[in-house]
XYZ file of C-alpha atoms in Angstrom:
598
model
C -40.883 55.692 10.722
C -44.401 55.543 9.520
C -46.883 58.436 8.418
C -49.952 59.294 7.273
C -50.699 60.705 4.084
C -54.099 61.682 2.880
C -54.525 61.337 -1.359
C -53.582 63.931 -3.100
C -55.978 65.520 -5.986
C -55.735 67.751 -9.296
C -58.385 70.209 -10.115
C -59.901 70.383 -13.434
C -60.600 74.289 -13.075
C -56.971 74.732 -12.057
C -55.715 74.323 -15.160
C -56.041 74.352 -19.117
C -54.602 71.510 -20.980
C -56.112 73.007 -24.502
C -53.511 76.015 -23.403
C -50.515 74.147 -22.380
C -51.237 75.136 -19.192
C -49.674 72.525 -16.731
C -52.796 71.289 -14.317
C -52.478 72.403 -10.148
C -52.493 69.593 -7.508
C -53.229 69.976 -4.174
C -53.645 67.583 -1.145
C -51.833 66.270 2.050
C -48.339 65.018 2.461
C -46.205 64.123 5.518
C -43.454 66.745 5.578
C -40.000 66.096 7.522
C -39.778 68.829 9.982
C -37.198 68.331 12.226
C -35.340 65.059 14.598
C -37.761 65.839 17.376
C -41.348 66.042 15.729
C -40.468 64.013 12.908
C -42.793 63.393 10.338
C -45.521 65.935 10.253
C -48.712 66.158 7.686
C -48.893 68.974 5.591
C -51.126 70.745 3.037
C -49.291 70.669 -0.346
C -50.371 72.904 -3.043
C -48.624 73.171 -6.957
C -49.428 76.135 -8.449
C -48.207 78.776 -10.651
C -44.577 76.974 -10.887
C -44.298 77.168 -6.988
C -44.355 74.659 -4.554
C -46.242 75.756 -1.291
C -46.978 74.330 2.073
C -49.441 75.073 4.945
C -49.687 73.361 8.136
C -53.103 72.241 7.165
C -55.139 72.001 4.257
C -57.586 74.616 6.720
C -55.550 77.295 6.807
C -54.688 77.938 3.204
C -56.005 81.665 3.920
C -53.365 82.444 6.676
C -50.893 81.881 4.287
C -47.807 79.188 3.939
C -45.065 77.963 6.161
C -42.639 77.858 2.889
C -42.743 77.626 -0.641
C -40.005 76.342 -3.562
C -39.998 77.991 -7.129
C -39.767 74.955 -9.496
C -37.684 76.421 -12.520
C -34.473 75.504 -10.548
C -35.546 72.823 -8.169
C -34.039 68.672 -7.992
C -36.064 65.953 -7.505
C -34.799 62.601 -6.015
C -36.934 59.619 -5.359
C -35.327 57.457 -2.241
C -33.858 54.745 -3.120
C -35.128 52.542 -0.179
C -38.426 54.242 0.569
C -40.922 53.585 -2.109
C -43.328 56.995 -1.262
C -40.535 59.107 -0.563
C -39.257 61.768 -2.697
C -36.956 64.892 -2.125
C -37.056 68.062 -3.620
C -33.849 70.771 -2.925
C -32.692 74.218 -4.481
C -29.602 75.262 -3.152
C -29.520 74.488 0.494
C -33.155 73.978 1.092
C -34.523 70.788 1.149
C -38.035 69.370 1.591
C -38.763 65.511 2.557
C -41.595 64.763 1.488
C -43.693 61.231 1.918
C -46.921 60.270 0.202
C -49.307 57.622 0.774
C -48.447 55.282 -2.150
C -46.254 55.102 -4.404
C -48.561 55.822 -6.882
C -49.194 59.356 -5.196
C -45.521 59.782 -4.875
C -45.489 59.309 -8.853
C -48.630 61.580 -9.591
C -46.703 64.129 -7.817
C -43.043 64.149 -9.256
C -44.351 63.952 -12.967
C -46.722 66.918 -11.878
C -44.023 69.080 -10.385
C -41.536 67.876 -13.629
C -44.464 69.306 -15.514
C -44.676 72.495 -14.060
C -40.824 72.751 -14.097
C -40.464 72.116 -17.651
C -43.259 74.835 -18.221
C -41.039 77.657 -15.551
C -39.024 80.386 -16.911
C -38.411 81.016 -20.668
C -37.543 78.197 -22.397
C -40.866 76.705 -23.310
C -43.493 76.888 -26.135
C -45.914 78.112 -23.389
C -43.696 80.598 -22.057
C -43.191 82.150 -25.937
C -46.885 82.079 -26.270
C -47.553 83.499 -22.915
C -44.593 86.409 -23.195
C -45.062 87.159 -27.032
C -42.559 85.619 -29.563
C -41.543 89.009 -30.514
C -40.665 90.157 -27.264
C -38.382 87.134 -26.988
C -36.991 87.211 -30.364
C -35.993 91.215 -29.864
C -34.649 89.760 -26.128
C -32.678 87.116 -28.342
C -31.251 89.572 -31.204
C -30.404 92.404 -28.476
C -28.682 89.400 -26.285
C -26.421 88.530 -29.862
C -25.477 91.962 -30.439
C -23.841 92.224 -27.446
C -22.451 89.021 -27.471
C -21.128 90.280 -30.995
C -19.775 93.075 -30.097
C -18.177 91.980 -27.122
C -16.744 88.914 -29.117
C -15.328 91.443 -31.649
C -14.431 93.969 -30.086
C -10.721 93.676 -30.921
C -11.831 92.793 -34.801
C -11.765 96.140 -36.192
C -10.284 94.513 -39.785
C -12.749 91.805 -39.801
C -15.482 94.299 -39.406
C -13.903 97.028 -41.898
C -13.798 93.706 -44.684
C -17.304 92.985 -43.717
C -18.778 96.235 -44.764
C -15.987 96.307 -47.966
C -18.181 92.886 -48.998
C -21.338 95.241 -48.557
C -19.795 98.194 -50.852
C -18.780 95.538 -53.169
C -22.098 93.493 -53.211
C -23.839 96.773 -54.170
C -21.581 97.502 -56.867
C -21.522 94.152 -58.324
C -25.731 94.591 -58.198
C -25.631 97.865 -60.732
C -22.850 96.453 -62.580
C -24.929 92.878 -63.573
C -28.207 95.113 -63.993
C -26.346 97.003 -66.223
C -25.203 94.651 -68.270
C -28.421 92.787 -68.202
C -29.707 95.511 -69.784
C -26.977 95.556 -72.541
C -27.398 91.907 -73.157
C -31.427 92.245 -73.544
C -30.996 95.251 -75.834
C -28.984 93.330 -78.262
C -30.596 90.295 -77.808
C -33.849 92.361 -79.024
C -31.998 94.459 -81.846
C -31.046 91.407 -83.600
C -34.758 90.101 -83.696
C -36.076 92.870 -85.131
C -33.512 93.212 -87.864
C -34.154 89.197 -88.515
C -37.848 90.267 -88.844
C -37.807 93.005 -91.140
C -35.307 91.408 -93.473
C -37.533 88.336 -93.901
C -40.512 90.963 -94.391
C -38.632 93.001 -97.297
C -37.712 89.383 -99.273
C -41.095 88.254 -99.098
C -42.829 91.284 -100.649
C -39.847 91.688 -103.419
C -41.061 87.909 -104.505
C -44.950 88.939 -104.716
C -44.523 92.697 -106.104
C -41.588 92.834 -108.696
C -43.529 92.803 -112.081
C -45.610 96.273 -111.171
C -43.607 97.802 -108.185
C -41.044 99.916 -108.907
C -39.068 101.823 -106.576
C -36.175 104.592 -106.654
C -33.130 103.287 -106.928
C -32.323 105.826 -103.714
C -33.890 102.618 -101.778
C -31.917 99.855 -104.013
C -28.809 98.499 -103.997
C -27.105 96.993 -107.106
C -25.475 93.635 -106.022
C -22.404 92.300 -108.164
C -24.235 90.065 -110.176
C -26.665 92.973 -111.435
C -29.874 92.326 -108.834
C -31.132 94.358 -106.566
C -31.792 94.700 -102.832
C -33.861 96.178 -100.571
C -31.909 98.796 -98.449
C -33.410 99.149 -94.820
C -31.476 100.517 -91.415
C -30.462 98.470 -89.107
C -33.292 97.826 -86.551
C -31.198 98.802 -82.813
C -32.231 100.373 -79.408
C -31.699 103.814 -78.826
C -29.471 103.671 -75.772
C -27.021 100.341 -76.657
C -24.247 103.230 -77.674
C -24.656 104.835 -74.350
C -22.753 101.993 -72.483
C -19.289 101.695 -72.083
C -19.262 97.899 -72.412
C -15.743 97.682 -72.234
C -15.365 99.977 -69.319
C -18.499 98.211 -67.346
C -16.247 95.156 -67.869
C -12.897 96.209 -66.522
C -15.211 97.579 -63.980
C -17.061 94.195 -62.959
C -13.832 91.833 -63.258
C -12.286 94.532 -60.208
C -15.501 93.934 -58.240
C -15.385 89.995 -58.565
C -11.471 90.318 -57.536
C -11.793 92.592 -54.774
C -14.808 90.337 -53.317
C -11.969 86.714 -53.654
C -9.461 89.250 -52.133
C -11.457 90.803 -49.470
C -13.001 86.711 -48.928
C -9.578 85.147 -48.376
C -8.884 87.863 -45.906
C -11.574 86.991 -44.139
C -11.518 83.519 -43.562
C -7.700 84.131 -42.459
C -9.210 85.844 -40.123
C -11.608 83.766 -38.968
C -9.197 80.892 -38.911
C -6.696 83.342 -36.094
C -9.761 83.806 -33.908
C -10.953 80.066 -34.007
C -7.505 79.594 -32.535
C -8.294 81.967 -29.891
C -11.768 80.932 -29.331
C -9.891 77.121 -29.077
C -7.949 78.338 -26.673
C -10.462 80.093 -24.255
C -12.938 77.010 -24.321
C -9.680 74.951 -22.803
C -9.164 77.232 -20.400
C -12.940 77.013 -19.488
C -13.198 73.455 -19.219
C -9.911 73.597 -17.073
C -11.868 75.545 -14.493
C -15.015 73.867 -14.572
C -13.077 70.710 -13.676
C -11.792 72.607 -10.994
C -14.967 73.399 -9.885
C -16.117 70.364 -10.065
C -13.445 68.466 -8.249
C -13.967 71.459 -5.458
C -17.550 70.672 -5.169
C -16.740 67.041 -4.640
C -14.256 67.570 -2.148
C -16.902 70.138 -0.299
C -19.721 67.213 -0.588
C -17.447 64.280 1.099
C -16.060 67.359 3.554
C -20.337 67.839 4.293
C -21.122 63.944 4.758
C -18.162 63.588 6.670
C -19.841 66.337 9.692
C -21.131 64.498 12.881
C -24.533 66.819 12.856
C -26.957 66.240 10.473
C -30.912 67.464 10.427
C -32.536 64.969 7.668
C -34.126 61.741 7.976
C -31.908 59.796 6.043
C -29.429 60.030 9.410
C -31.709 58.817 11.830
C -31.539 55.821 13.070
C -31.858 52.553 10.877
C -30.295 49.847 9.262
C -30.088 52.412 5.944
C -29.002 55.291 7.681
C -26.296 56.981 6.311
C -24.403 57.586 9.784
C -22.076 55.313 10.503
C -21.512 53.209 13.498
C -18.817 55.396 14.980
C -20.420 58.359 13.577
C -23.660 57.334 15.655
C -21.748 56.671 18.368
C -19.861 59.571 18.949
C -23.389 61.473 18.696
C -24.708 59.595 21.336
C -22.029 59.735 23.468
C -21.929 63.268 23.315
C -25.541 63.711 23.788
C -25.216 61.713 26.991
C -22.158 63.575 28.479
C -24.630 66.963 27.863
C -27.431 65.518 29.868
C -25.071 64.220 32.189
C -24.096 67.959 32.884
C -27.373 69.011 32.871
C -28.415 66.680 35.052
C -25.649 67.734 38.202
C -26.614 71.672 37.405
C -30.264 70.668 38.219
C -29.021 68.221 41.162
C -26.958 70.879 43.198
C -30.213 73.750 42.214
C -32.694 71.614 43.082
C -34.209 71.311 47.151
C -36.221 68.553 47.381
C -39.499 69.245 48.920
C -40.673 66.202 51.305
C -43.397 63.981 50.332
C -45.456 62.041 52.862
C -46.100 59.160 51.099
C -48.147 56.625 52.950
C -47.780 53.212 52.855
C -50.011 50.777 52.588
C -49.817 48.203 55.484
C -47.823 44.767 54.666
C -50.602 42.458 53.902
C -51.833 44.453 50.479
C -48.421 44.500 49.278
C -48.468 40.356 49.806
C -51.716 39.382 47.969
C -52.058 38.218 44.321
C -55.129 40.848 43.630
C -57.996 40.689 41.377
C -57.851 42.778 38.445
C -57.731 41.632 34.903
C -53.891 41.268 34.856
C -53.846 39.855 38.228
C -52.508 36.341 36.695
C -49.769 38.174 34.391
C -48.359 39.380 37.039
C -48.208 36.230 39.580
C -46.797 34.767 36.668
C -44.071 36.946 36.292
C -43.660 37.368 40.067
C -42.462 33.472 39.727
C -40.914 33.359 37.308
C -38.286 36.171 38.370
C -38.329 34.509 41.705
C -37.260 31.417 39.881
C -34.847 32.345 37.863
C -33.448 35.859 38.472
C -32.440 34.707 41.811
C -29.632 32.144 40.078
C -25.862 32.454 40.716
C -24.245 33.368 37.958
C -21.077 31.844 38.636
C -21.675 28.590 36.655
C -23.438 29.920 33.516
C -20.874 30.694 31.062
C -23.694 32.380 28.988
C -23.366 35.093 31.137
C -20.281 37.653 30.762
C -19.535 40.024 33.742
C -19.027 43.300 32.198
C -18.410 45.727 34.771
C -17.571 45.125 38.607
C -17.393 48.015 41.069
C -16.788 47.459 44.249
C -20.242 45.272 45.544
C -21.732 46.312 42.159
C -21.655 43.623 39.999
C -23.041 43.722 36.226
C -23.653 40.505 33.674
C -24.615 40.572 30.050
C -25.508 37.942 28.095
C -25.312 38.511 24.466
C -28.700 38.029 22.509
C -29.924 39.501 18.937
C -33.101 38.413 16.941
C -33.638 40.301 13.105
C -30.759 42.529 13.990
C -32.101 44.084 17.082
C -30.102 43.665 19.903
C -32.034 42.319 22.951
C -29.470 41.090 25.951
C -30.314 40.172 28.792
C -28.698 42.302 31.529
C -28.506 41.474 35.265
C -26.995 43.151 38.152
C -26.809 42.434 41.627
C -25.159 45.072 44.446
C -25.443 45.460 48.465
C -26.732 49.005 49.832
C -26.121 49.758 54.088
C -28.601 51.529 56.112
C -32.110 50.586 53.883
C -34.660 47.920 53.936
C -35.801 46.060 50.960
C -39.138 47.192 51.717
C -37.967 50.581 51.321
C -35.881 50.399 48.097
C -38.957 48.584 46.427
C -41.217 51.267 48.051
C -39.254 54.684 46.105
C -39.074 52.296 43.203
C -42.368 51.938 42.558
C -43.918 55.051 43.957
C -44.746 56.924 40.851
C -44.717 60.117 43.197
C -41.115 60.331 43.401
C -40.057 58.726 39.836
C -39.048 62.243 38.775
C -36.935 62.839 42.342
C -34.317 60.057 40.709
C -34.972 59.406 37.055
C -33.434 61.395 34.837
C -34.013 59.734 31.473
C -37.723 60.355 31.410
C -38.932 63.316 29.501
C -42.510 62.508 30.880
C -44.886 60.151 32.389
C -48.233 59.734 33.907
C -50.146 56.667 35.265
C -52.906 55.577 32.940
C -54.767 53.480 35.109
C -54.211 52.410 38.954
C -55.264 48.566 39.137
C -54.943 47.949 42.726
C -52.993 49.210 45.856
C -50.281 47.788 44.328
C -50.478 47.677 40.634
C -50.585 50.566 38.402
C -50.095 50.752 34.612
C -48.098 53.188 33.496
C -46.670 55.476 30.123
C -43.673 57.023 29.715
C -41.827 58.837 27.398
C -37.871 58.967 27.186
C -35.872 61.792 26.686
C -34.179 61.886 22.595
C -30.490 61.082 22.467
C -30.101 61.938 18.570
C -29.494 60.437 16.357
C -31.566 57.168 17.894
C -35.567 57.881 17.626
C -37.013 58.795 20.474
C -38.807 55.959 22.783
C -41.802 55.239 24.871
C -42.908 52.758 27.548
C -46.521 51.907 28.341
C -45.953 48.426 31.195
C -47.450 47.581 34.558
C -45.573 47.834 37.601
C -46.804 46.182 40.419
C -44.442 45.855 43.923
C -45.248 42.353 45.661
C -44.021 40.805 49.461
C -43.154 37.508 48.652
C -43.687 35.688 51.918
C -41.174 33.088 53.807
C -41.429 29.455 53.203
C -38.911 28.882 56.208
C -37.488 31.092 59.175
C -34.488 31.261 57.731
C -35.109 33.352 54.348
C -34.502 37.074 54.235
C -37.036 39.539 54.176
C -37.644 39.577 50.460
C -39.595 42.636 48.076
C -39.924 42.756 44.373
C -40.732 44.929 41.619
C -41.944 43.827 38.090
C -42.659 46.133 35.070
C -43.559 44.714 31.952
C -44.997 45.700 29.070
C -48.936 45.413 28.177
C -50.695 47.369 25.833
C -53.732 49.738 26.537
C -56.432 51.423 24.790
C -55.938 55.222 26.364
C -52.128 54.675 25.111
C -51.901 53.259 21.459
C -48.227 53.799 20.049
C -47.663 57.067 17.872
C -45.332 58.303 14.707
C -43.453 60.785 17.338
C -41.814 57.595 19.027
C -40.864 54.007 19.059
C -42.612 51.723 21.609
C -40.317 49.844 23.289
C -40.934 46.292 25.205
C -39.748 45.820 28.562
C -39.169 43.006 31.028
C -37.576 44.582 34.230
C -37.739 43.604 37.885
C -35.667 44.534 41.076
C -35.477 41.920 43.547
C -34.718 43.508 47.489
C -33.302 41.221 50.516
C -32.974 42.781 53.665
C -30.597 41.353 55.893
C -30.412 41.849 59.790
C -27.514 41.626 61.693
C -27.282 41.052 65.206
C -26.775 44.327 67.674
C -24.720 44.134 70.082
C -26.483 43.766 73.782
C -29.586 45.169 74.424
C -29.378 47.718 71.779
C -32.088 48.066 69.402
C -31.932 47.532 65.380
C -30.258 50.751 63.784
C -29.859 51.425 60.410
C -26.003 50.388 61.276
C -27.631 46.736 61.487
C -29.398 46.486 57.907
C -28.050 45.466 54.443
C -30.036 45.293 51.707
C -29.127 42.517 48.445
C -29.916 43.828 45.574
C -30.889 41.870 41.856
C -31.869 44.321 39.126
C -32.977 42.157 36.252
C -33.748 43.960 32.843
C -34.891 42.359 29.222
C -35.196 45.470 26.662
C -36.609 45.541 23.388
C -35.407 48.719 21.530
C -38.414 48.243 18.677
C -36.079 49.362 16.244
C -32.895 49.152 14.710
C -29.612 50.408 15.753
C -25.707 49.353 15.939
C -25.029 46.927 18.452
C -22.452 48.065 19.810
C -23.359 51.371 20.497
C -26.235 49.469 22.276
C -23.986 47.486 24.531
C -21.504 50.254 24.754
C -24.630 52.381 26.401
C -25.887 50.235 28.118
C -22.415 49.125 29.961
C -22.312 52.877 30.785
C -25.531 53.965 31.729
C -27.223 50.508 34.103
C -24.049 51.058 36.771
C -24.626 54.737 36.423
C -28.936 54.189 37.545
C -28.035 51.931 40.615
C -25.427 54.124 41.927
C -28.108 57.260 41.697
C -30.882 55.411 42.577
C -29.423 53.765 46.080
C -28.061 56.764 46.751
C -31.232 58.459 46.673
C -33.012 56.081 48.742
C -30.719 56.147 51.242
C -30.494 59.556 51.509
C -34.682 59.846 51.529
C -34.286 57.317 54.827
C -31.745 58.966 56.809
C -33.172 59.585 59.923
C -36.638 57.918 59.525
C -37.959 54.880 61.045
C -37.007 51.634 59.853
C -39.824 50.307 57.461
C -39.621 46.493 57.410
């Protein structure tokens, strides 16, 4: 199905690449609404992290139809259509169709943009909420975590703050002893220092220095020394070195104790932790196994409300799938169609007629030619006996109704030929032609048409005409534009029946160009009418008792798209038996008690 997209633009003012801002687009897409309007254009606009969507790009300011929050959307390209893309969260899902694919791609890495940017997770989002706020979000979101995960790990907790006690201790003890080790370390410089001092000046000053022997000391071999104090701190006898090292060897055991405990500990509860991710991933493959099951139970349902199940030789519908949904869809207008028949009271039309001769000349409009053309050419060869042409299968036979098929397909579109001939009592070729063509009284018998009107009248007996059908989902929905003119055809000899026909076949027409709502189908149809007279008995005049009318209904459809064939032929088996039966009968209940029109 084709659309129209207009291009779809960024603004510069929207947004602030220097701040990490992602930029805002805005601009026109064709929107999937729903199986009977189809592809509709839209007025897209990204902004803020939200997806939002107007019915036109003019009435922004009454607000949107709909909107999508990006942090937790899915974007899939199609896989067939090239400037497709869909975008769901949860159950709600937007079709969406640019012009190009090049638009299609401006737009997905635009909306992947903003979606990185959503919620958070993101530089940006840090910088625009305040690191600190998150980080305090972060360390309140771990202490619960933490104290839910440990909640049952009152030893693991009473060993953690033991390692605290002990880290403390072990702190004073090493300061302690830090300071021991510097004192001494400084106590035996000095004393170095002031014995070299004393030698030196006993070298340079022992002729003329003398000095009580209260600060000498008489060695063994007769000299003498200098005698000084030792040089040591004040406070190096106020530790208990022995005691702060009985002390610090209980610390450093109590930490390797209180350590082993813990990572016993820690080694149970991996075990459990082990256990509880197994059990997790058990039940997410449960879940995931149930959401399978759901999905193939979802594309297995007969309704469906996306364009990827219409019709088309990539729809995702199969061909009993689409043709249960037609054939239900039928049988409902079917019903509707007696409810409106045995409600509905036919008001009489006087419709004149035209006399004979109009009805018998070629005319002189522009598709004057056309139509003697195909006037001949159905005379020709619709008129044929189908007995000998093994091209031609009889498909259904009811009574005098009699329908042939011949089997035809071009690119995968099914195109047969159909013909039908059947004999009606009581009514005049003349008149089955007549409510046949009289666009007056299509709607009196018709009940496929959703609506029609005639776009331009020709002649007396020419008029061209547009239709559209009524939607049997999941097929698209059709239209007809084709002129239908009614012709006499005059005798050659005395012998030949009174003969009428009616030809419709497609034209095209400026006032009536084809649309995105349907698909324009081609048509080839004419119903040929023989009346034939027999004799009544004495003097009695011609009754309706006295007429039969032959009846060939010749029809060559083009679909204009794709759809399975045999749900084509199937439909068309049912539904061409089905149009004669209602149609003659309607015609020869309009006649009852009129005048014969010849």
């Amino acid at each position: 199905m084709s659309e129209k997209s207009s291009n779809s633009s960024g603004s510069d003012e929207d947004g602030d690449p220097e701040s990490g801002q992602p930029v805002e687009l805005g601009g026109v897409l064709s929107k999937w609404t729903n199986y009977i309007h189809g592809w509709q254009d839209r007025g897209i606009v990204l902004k803020n992290n939200t997806l939002s969507y107007y019915k036109s790009e003019d009435e922004r300011e009454y607000g949107c139809r709909g909107s999508l929050c990006l942090s937790r959307v899915i974007i899939t390209p199609h896989e067939f259509d090239e400037c497709r893309f869909d975008m769901s969260v949860n159950d709600s899902v937007w079709y969406l169709r640019a012009e190009d694919p090049e638009h299609r791609q401006q737009w997905i890495e635009t909306i992947e943009l903003h979606k990185a940017e959503s919620g958070y997770g993101s530089e940006n989002s840090l910088r625009r909420h305040g690191s600190m706020q998150s980080l305090t979000s972060a360390a309140s979101g771990f202490s619960a975590t933490s104290a839910s995960s440990f909640k049952k790990g009152h030893s693991l907790r009473e060993k953690l703050a033991e390692m605290e006690t002990f880290r403390d201790i072990l702190c004073r003890q090493v300061d302690t002893l830090q300071k021991f080790f510097d004192s001494c370390a400084d106590g035996v410089s000095k004393d170095e220092f002031q014995r070299d001092r004393v030698v030196e000046e006993d070298e340079d000053d022992f002729p003329t220095s003398t000095r009580p022997d209260s600060d000498c000391v008489h060695n063994n071999n007769g000299s003498k020394e200098k005698l000084f104090p030792p040089a040591g701190p004040k406070d190096v006898n106020d530790i208990d070195f022995k005691g702060e090292a009985i002390t610090f060897k209980a610390t450093t055991a109590g930490i390797l104790s209180t350590l082993s405990y813990c990572i016993e500990l820690m080694m149970k509860r991996e075990d459990s932790w082990q256990k509880r991710l197994d059990k997790e991933l058990e039940k997410r493959r449960r879940v995931e196994d149930a959401y399978k099951a759901a999905l193939n139970e979802l594309k297995k349902k007969s309704h469906y409300g996306g364009p990827d199940y219409e019709e088309g030789p990539n729809s995702l519908i199969n061909e009993d799938e689409f043709f249960d949904a037609v054939e239900a869809a039928l049988d409902r207008q079917d019903k509707i169609e007696e409810q409106c028949q045995s409600e509905k009271v036919r008001i009489p039309r006087g419709t004149p007629v035209p006399p004979g001769d109009v009805y018998s000349s070629v005319g002189t409009h522009r598709f004057a030619a056309k139509v003697e053309e195909n006037v001949q050419n159905h005379m020709t060869y619709s008129l044929q006996d189908m007995g000998g042409d093994a091209n031609w299968q009889l498909v259904i036979e009811e009574g005098e109704m009699k329908v042939y098929r011949r089997e035809v397909e071009e690119n995968g579109i099914v195109l047969d030929p159909l013909k039908a001939t059947h004999s009606v009592k009581g009514v005049t070729g003349h008149e089955v032609c007549h409510y046949f063509w009289d666009t007056s009284v299509r709607n009196d018998w018709e009940t496929t048409i959703e609506n029609f009107n005639v776009v331009e009248s020709l002649s007396d007996n020419a008029v061209i005409v547009y239709q559209t059908h009524k939607r049997i989902w999941p097929a698209s929905q059709r239209d007809v534009l084709y002129l239908s003119a009614i012709r006499k055809i005059l005798a050659t000899n005395e012998n030949d029946p009174d003969t009428w026909l009616v030809c419709n076949f497609s034209v095209d027409h400026e006032n009536a160009q084809p649309t995105n709502r349907c698909v324009r189908a081609k048509i080839n149809v004419a119903m040929i009418c023989q009346t034939l007279v027999s004799p009544p008995e004495g003097d009695k005049e011609i009754s309706r008792d006295n007429l039969l009318c032959k009846i060939t209904y010749v029809a060559n459809v083009n679909p204009g798209g794709w759809a399975p064939a045999s749900v084509l032929r199937t439909v068309a088996k049912r539904e061409y038996p089905k149009f004669l039966k209602r149609f003659t009968s309607y015609v020869q209940e309009k006649t009852s008690g009129k005048p014969i029109l010849f």
